[in-house]
Coordinates of C-alpha atoms in Angstrom, one line a residue:
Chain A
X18 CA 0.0 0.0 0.0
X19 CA 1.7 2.8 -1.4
X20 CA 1.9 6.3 1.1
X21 CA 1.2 9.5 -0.1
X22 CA 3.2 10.6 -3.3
X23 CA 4.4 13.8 -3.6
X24 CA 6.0 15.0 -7.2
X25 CA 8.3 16.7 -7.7
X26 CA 10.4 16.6 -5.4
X27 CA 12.2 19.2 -5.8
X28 CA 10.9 22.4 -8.6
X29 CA 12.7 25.4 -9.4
X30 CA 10.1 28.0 -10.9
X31 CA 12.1 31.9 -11.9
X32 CA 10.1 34.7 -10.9
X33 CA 6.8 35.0 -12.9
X34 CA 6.0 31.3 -13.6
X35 CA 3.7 28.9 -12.8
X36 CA 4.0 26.1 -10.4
X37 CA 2.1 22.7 -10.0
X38 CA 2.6 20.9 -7.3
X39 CA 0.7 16.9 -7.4
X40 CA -0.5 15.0 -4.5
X41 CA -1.7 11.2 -5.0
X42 CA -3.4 10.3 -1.0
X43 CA -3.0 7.0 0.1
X44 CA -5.5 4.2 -1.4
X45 CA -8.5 4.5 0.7
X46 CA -8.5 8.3 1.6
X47 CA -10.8 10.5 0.1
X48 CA -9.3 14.0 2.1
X49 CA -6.3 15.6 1.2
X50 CA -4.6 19.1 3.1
X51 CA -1.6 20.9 2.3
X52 CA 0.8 22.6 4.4
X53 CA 3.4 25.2 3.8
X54 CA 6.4 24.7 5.8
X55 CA 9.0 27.6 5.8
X56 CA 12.8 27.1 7.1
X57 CA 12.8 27.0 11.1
X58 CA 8.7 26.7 10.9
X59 CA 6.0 24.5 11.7
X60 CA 3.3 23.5 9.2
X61 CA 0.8 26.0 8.0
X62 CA -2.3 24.9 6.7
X63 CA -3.5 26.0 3.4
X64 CA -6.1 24.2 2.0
X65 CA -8.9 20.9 2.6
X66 CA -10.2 19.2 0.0
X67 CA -12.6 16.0 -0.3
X68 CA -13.0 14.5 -4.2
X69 CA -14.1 17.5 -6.3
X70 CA -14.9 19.9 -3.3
X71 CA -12.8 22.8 -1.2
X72 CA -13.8 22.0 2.3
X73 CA -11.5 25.3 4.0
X74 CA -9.2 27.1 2.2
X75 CA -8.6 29.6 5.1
X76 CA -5.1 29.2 4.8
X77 CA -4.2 29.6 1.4
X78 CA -3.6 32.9 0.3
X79 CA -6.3 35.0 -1.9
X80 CA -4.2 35.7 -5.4
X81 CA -2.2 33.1 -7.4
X82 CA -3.0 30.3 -5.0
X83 CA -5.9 27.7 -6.3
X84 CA -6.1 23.6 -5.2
X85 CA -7.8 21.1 -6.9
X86 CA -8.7 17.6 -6.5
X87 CA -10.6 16.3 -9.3
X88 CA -12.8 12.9 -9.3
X89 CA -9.9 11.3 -11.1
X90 CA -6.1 12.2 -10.9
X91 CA -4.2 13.8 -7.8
X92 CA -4.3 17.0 -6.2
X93 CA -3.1 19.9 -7.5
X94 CA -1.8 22.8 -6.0
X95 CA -1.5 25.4 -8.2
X96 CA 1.1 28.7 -7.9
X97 CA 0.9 31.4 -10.7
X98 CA 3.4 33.7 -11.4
X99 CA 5.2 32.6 -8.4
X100 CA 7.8 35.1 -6.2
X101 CA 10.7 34.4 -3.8
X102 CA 8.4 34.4 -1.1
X103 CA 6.9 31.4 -2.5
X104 CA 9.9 29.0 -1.9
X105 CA 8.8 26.7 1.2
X106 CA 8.4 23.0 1.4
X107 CA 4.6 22.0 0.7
X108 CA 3.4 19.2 1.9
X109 CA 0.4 17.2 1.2
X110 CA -1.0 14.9 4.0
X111 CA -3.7 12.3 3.6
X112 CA -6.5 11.0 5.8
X113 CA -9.9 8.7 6.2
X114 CA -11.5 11.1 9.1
X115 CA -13.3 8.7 10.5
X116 CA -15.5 10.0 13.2
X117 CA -13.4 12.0 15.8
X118 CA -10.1 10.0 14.3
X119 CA -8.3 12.5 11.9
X120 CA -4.8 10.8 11.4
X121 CA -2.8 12.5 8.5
X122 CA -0.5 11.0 6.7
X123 CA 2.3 12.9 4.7
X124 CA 4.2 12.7 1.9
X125 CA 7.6 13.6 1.7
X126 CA 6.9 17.0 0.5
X127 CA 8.0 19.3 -2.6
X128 CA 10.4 22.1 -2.2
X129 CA 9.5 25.1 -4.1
X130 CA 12.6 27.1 -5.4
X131 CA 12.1 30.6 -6.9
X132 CA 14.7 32.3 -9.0
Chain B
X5 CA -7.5 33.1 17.4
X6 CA -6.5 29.5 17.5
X7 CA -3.0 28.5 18.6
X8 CA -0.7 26.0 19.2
X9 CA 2.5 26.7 21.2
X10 CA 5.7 24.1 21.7
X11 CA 8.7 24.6 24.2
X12 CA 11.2 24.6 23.9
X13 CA 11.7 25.5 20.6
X14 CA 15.0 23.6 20.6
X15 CA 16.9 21.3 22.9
X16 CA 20.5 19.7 22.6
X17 CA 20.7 16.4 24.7
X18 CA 23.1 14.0 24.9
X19 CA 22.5 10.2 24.8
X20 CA 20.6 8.5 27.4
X21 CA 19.0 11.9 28.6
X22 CA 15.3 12.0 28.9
X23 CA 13.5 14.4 27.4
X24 CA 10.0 16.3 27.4
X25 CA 8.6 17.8 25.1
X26 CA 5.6 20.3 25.9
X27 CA 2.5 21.8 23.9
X28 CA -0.4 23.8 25.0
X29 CA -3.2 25.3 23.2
X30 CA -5.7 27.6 23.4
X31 CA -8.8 26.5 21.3
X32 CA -12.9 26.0 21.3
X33 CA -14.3 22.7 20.4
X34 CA -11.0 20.4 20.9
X35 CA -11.6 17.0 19.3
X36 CA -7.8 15.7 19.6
X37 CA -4.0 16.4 19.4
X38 CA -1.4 14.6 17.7
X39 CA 2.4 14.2 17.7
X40 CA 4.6 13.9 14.5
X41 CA 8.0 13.2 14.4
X42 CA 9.4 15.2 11.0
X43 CA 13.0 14.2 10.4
X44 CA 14.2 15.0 6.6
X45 CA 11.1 15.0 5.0
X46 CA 7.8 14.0 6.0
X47 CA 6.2 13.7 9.3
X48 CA 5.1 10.9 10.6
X49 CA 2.3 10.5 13.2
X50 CA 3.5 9.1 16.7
X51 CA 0.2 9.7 18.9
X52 CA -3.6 10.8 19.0
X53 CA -4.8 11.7 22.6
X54 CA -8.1 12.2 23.3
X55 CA -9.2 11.6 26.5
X56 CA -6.9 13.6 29.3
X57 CA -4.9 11.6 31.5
X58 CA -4.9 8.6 29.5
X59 CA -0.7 7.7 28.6
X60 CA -0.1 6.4 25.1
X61 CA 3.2 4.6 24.5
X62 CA 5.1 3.3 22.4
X63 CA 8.5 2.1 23.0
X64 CA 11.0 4.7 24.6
X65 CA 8.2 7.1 23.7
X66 CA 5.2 8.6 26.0
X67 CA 2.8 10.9 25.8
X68 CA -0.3 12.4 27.8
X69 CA -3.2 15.0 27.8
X70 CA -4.0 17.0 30.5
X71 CA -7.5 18.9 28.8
X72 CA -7.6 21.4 31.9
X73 CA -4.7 22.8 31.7
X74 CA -4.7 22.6 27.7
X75 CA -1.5 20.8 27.0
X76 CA 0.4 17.7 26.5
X77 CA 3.9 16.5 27.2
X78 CA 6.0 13.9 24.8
X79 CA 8.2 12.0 27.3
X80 CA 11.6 10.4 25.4
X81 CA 13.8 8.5 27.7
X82 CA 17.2 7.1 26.6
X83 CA 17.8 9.1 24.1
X84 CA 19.1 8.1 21.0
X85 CA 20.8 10.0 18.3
X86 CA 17.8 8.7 16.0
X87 CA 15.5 10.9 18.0
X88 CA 17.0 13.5 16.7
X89 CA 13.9 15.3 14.7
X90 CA 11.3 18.0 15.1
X91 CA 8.3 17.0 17.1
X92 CA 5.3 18.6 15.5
X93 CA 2.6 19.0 17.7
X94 CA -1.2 19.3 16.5
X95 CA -5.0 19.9 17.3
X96 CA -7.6 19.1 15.7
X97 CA -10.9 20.6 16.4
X98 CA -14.6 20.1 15.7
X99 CA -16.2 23.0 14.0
X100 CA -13.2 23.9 11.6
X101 CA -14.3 21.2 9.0
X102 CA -11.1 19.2 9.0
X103 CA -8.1 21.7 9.8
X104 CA -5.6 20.7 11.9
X105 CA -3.4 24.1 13.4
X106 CA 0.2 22.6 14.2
X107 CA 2.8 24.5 16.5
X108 CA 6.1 25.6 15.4
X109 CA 7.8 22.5 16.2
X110 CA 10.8 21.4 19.0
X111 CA 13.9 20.5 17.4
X112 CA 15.6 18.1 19.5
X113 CA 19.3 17.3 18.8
X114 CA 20.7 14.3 20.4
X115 CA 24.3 14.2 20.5
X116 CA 26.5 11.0 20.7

């Protein structure tokens, strides 16, 4: 049973470009989050989606930020025209949420690079 | 505003020291908190506490909720330099559809 996939790994983006970052949650889980994670930070959440639906995007910021995760494929978390402000690890955590049990699994994150 | 606080922020041990690890929170609705161990990459969940006073174990590794004074402790005894990590600390509540809030993290360096 594979875990979460993260890919890339790693994506350098210049100033001005677009960034996709993909998420594939573990077989089974139908909720996906991401997290930002800066250098000497915790996690901050960004965004909760179930198949085809934003549950809370209170985290994610209002311009150039969008998430997806479509009936069929991975999640998506999309950057436009990204800035050096943007470089962070993002992660992507999985779960089932069943009832009051909301364990997340992660992947092993992508790290955003911008030029 | 909800919040999640870990201390210390970082600790340097040496091998065979225990250590705990702390977390408090200030939040309406609690459902749960959970520990993650983050080394390189990506986390990976030690504990879920629910209930206060309840300990969860796991090897070397202890934790336990206290819900009136809002916090829990991660106990490590005999330290090993494979604990080296960052212990994320998180709560997840009830009426935030899903969102966990995570603290900054304790970066806990154990030296041979």
């Amino acid at each position: 049973n594979a875990g979460v996939m993260q890919n890339p790994r790693h994506l350098v983006r210049r100033r001005g470009q677009e960034a996709r970052l993909r998420c594939s949650p573990m077989k089974g889980h139908s909720h996906v989050y991401w997290y930002r994670q800066l250098p000497e930070e915790g996690l901050k959440f960004m965004v909760y989606l179930q198949k085809e639906n934003i549950i809370d995007e209170s985290g994610m910021p209002k311009e150039r930020f969008s998430a997806e995760f479509p009936k069929e494929g991975p999640s998506i978390l999309r950057i436009q025209q990204v800035v050096r402000g943007d470089s962070a690890a993002y992660f992507c955590a999985s779960s089932r949420r069943v009832l009051r049990k909301n364990i997340q699994y992660f992947g092993a994150g992508t790290r955003l690079s911008v030029l | 505003e909800d919040k999640v606080v870990q201390s210390p922020l970082s600790l340097v041990v040496h091998e065979g020291d225990t250590v705990t690890l702390n977390c408090s929170y200030e939040v309406t609705n609690f459902r749960s908190l959970l520990w993650y161990k983050q080394e390189k990459k990506a986390p990976t969940f030690l504990f879920m506490l629910t209930s206060s006073g309840i300990e969860k174990k796991s090897g070397r590794l202890s934790s336990i909720l206290d819900k009136k004074e809002l916090s829990s402790i991660l106990n490590i005894t005999a330290t090993q330099t494979g604990d080296s990590a960052i212990y994320l600390c998180a709560v997840d509540w009830s009426t935030n559809a899903g969102k966990s809030t995570f603290g900054d993290g304790t970066t806990l360096t154990v030296k041979p």
